XYZ file of C-alpha atoms in Angstrom:
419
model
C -64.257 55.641 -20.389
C -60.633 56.415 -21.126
C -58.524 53.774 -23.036
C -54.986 53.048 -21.686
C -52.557 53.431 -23.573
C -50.368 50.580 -24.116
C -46.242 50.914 -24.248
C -46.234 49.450 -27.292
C -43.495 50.735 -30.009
C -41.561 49.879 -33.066
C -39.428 51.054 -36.004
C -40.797 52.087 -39.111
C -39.969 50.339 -42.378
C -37.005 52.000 -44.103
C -37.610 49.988 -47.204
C -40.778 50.220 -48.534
C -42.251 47.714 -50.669
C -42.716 49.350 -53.262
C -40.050 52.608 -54.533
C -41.663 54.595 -57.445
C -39.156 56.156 -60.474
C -38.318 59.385 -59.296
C -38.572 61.013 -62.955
C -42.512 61.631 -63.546
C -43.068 63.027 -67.013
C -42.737 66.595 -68.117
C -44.194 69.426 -66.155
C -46.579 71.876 -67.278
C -47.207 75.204 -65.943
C -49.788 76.082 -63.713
C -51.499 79.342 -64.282
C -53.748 80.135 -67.423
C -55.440 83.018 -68.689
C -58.556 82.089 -68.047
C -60.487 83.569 -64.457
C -63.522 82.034 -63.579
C -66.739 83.573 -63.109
C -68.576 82.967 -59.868
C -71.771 81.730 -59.947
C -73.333 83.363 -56.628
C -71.807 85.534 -53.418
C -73.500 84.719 -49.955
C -73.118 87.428 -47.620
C -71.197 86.872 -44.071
C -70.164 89.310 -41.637
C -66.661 87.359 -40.414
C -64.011 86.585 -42.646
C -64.264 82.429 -42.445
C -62.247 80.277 -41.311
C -62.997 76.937 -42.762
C -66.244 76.151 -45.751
C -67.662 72.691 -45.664
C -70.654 71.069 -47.804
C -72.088 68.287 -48.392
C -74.849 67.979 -51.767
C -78.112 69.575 -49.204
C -76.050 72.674 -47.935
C -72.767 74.791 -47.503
C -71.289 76.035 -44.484
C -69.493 79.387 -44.107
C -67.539 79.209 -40.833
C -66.408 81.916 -39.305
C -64.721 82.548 -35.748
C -68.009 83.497 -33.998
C -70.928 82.551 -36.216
C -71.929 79.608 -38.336
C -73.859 79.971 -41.802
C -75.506 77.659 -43.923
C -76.616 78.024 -47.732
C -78.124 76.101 -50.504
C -75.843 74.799 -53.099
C -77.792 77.873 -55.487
C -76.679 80.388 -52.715
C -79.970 80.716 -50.993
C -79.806 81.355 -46.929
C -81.061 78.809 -44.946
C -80.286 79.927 -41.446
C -77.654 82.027 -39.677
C -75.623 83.635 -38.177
C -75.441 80.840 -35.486
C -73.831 81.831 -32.396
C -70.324 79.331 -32.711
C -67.671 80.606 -30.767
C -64.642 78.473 -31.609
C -60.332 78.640 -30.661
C -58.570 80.970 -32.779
C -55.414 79.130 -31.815
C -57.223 75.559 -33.802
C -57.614 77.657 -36.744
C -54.226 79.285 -36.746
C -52.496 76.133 -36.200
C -54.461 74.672 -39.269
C -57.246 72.734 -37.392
C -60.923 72.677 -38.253
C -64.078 72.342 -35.717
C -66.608 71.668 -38.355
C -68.008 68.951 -39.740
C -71.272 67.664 -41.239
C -73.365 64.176 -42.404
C -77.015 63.967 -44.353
C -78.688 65.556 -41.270
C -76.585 67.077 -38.920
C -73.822 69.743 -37.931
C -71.353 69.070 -35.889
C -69.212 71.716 -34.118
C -66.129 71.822 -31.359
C -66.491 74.600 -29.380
C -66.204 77.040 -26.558
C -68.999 77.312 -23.560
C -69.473 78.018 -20.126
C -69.587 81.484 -18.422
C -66.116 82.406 -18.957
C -65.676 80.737 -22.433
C -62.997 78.194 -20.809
C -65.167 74.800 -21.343
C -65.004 73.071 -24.451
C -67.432 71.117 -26.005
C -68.900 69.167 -28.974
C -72.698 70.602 -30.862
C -74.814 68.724 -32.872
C -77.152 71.456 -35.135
C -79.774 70.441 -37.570
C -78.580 70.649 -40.799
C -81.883 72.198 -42.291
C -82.856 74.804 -39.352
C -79.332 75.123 -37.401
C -81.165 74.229 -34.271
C -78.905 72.722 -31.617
C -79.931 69.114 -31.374
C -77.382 68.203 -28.533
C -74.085 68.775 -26.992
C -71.769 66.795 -24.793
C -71.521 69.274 -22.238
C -67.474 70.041 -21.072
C -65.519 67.673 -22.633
C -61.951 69.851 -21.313
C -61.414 72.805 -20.156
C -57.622 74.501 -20.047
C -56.043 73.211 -23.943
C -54.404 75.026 -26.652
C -56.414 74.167 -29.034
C -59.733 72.191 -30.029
C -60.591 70.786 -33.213
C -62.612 68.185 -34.740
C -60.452 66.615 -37.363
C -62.992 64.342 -38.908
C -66.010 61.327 -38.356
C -65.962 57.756 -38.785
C -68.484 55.405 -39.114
C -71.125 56.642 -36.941
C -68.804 58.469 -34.354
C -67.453 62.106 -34.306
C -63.859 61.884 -33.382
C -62.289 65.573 -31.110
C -59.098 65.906 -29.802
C -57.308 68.387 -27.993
C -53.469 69.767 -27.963
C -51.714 70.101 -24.364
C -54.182 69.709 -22.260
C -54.091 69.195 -18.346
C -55.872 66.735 -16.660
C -57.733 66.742 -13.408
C -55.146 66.012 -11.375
C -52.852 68.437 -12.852
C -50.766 66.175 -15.407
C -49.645 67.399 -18.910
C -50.574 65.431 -21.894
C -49.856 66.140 -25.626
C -53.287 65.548 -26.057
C -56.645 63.778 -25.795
C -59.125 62.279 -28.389
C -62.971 61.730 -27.744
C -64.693 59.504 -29.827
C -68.663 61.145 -29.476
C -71.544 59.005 -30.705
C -73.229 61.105 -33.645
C -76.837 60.339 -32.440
C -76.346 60.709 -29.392
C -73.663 63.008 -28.149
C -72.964 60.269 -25.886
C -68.722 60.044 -25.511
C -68.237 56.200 -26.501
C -64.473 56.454 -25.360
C -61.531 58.406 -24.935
C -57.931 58.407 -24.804
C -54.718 60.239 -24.122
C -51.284 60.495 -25.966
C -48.802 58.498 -23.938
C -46.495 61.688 -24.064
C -46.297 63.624 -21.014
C -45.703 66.744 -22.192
C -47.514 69.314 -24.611
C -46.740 70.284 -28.418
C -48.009 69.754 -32.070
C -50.827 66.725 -32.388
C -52.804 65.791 -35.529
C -55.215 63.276 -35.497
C -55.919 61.566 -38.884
C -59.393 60.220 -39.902
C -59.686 57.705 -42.695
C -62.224 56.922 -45.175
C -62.414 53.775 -44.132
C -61.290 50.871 -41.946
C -60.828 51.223 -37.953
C -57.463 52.606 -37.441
C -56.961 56.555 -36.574
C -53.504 57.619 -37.261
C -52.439 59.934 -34.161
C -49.294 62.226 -35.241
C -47.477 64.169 -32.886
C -44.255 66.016 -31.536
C -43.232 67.484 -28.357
C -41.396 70.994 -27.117
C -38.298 68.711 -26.157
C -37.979 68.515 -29.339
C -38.144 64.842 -29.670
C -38.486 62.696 -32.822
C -42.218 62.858 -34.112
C -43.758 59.938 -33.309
C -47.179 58.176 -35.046
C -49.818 55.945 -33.447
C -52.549 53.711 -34.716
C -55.777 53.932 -32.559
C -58.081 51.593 -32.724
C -61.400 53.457 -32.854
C -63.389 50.070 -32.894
C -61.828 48.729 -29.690
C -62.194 51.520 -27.288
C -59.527 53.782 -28.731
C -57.087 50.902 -27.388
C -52.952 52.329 -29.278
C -51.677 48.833 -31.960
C -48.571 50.365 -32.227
C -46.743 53.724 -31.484
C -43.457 53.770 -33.161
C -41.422 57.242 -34.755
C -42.576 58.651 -37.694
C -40.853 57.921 -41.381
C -38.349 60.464 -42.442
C -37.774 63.126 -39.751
C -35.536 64.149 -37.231
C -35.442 65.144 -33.427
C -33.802 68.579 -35.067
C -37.087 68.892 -37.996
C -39.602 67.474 -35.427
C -41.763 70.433 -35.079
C -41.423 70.998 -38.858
C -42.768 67.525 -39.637
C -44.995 68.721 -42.813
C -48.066 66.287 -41.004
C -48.339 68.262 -38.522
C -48.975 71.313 -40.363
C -51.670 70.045 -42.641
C -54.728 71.720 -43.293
C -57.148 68.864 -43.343
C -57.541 65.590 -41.453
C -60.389 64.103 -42.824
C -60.510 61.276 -44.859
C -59.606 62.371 -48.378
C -56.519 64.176 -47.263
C -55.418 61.731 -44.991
C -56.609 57.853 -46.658
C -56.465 56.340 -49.725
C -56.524 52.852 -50.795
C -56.730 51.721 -47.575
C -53.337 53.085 -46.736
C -52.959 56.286 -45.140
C -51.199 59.330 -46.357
C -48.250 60.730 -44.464
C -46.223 64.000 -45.088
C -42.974 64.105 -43.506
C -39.584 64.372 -45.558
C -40.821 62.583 -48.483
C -44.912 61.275 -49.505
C -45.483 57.833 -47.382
C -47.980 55.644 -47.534
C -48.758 53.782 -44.339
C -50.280 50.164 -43.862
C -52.675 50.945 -40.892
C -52.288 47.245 -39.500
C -48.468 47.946 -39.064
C -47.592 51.579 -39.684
C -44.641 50.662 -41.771
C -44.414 52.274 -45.222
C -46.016 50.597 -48.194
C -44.339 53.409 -50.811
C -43.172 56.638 -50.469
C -42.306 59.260 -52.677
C -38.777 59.594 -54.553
C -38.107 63.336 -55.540
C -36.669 66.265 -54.460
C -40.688 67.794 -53.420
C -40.719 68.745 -49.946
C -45.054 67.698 -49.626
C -47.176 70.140 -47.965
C -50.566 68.647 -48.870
C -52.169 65.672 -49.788
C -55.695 64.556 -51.240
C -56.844 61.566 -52.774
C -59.416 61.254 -55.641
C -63.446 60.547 -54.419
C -62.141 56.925 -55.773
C -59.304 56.268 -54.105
C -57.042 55.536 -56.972
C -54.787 58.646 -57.356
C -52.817 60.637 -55.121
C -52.099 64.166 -55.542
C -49.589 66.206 -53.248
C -48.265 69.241 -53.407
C -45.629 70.896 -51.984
C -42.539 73.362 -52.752
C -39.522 71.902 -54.722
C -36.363 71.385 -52.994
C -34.092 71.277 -55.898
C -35.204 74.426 -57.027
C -34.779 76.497 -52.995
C -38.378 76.221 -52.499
C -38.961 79.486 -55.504
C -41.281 76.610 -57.183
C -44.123 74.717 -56.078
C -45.247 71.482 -57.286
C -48.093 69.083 -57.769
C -47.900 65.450 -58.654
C -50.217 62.821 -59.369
C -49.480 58.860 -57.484
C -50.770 55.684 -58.042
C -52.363 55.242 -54.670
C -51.601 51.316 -54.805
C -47.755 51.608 -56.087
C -46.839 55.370 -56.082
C -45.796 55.436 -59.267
C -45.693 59.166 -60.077
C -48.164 60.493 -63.153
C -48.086 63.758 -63.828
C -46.256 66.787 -62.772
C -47.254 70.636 -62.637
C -45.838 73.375 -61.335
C -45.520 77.120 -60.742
C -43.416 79.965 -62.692
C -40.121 80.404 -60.498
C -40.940 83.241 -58.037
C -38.435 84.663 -55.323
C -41.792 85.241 -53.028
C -43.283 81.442 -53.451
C -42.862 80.219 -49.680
C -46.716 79.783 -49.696
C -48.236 76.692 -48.100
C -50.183 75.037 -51.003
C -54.037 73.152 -50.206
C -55.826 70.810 -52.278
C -59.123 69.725 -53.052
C -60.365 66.918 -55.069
C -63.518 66.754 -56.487
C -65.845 66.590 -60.075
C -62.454 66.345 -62.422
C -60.200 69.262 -60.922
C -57.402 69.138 -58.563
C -57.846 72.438 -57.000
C -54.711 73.840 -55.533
C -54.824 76.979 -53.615
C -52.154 78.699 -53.024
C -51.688 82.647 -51.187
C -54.957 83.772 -52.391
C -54.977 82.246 -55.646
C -57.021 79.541 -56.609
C -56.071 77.288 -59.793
C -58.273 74.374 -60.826
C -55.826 71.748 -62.752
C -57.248 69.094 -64.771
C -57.050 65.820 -62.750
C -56.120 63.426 -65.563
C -53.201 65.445 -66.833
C -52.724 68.470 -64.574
C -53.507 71.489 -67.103
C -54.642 74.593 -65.534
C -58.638 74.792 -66.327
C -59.039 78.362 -64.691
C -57.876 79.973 -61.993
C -59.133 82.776 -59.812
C -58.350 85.314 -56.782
C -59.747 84.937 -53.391
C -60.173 87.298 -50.663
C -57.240 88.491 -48.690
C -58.725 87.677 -45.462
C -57.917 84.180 -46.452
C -54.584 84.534 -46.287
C -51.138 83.202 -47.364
C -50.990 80.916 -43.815
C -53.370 79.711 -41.289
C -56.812 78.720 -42.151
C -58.047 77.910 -45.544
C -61.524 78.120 -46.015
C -62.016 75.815 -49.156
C -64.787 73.207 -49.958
C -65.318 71.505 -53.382
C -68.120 69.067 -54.330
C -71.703 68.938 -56.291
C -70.086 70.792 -59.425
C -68.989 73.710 -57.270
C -66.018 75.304 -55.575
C -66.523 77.364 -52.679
C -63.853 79.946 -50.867
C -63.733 82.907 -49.291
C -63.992 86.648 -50.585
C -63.712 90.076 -49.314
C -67.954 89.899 -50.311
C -68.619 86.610 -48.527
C -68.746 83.105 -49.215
C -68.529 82.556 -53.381
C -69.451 79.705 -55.570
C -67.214 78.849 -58.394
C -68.445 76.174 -60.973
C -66.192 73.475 -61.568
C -65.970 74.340 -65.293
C -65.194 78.049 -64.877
C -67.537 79.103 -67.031
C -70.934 81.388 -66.785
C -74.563 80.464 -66.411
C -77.237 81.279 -68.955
């Protein structure tokens, strides 16, 4: 049943609580000398579009098919018909996610392709276990940003209802068991453009960002996810702009799941500066004080530290930089960044996982060391991946996995070579 939205709004804090130094320590460089050596190369027939594991399996995700391997790179089913919007993965969504047992998928259907729906596939034979049957039908784009205690969580980016009315978008919260839709909800804009809906790790509050084509001032919302998807408060977003709405770094992101959007119970919001939002209130708890324009965001599998990345403003954007934050004060650790390069207008990624900080940047993958930033080892991925759009990038059990020119390749978090 679809919430409705409540005309609630508010003003965002413009004094935090807490305003971190804005002179971290030295940088280093990033970059080293050292490549790493892969550890195995799975074979795929699509360039992918987003990689996503958990410690049974790996997925390698590509427009029209859906592969799984072990984490030692043996098949264990695939290719999997999975049809999915090429406008999601261009705009930086992903439609793929996974628990212990299950695979869970937002895509296309129906005779003509038009119908869009969520699929639940058995993790260990790829089997389809259920599906939700058409969830919408005429959007721009379809993506399943990330799952929550229990429930899968889709939304949707201008989208037009039954009765022909416009709508930034719409979010479904699907039971994972059951494929059953326990609610859903629309934006309370009435018009279409950028969307991004945030996932914690934890707690009950989704963070809905979003901007219209009128070019209006970006606006946040906190959705209740345990109350029917009923809106606590929709008030403008921190730090941006009617004239940089569609610019609005959050919007942009690659990720939406929990460690690129949470940490510390706060979440984490890229606009003009790094804020972290209170999800009772939306107002700003910290935010960042330099001159780092923030692109990405991830928070350690503890919670503790923040690292963001992004291009340096200071320096015309020729430099990009990552930084470490306290995720309870923001106090800014260390600092890393690139040689100065006339071509650097790259949109950075990170991953967080066994030690390393991976940022990937163009095609190039460095792994930094998470207590002090050093470059471990870096290493080249495969130009279908790009400079922009998707990023197909997955860290966790001691392994990195990306995309190559071969197929999917795992990287061991050490660099190094077996036996």
């Amino acid at each position: 049943m679809a919430a409705a939205p409540a005309a609630a709004s508010g003003t965002p804090s413009t004094t935090p609580s807490t305003t971190p130094s804005a002179t971290p320590s030295a940088a280093v460089t990033i970059g080293t000398g050292t490549v790493a050596t892969p550890l195995w190369t799975g074979p795929v027939t699509e360039a992918l579009v987003q990689v996503v594991g958990s410690e049974k399996a790996v997925l390698a995700v590509g427009k029209d098919h859906i592969w799984a391997f072990d984490p030692t790179g043996r098949p264990l089913w695939g290719p999997v018909p999975n049809a999915i919007d090429s406008t999601t993965t261009s705009l930086g969504g992903t439609t793929v996610a996974l628990d212990g047992s299950r695979v869970y998928t937002a895509t296309s259907g129906g005779r003509l392709g038009f119908d869009r729906l969520l699929r639940a596939l058995d993790l260990g034979t790829g089997q389809e276990v259920w599906n939700t049957g058409e969830l919408a039908h005429l959007v721009l784009a379809f993506a399943l940003p990330g799952m929550l205690d229990g429930s899968v969580f889709v939304t949707s980016t201008a989208d037009v209802g039954a009765s022909g009315d416009r709508s930034t978008g719409t979010v479904w919260a699907v039971d994972a068991q059951t494929g059953k839709v326990s609610w859903s909800a629309r934006t309370p804009d009435e018009d279409w453009g950028r969307i991004r809906l945030m996932v914690p790790s934890s707690g009950r509050t989704l963070l809905w960002a979003r901007a219209t084509l009128r070019g209006d001032a970006p606006r946040i919302t906190g959705v209740d996810a345990g109350d029917g998807g009923r809106i606590r408060w929709n008030q403008p977003a921190p730090g941006v702009s009617t004239t940089a709405s569609q610019a609005t770094p959050a919007l942009y992101a690659h990720w939406q799941d929990g460690p690129h959007t949470s940490a510390g119970g706060r979440f984490l919001f890229l606009s003009d500066h790094l804020y972290a939002l209170e999800p009772d209130t939306g107002q700003a708890a910290w935010q960042s004080a330099d001159a780092v324009l923030y692109q990405s965001v991830v928070a350690a599998p503890d919670g503790a530290t923040v690292y963001a990345a992004g291009i340096d403003r200071a320096d015309v954007g020729m430099t990009t930089v990552v930084r470490s934050f306290d995720a309870a004060t923001g106090r800014p650790g260390w600092t890393a960044r690139t040689p100065r390069d006339p071509a650097a207008l790259k949109s950075p990624a990170l991953h967080c996982a066994d030690g390393n900080v991976y940022l990937y940047l163009g095609t190039m993958v460095h792994a930094l060391d998470a207590a002090t930033g050093t470059t471990r080892w870096s290493y080249r991925l495969g130009s279908t991946t790009g400079g922009f759009g998707p990023v197909a990038l997955w860290a966790g059990g001691g392994l990195l996995f990306g995309n190559t020119d071969q197929g999917l390749v795992a990287l061991p978090a050490d660099g190094k070579p077996r036996g």
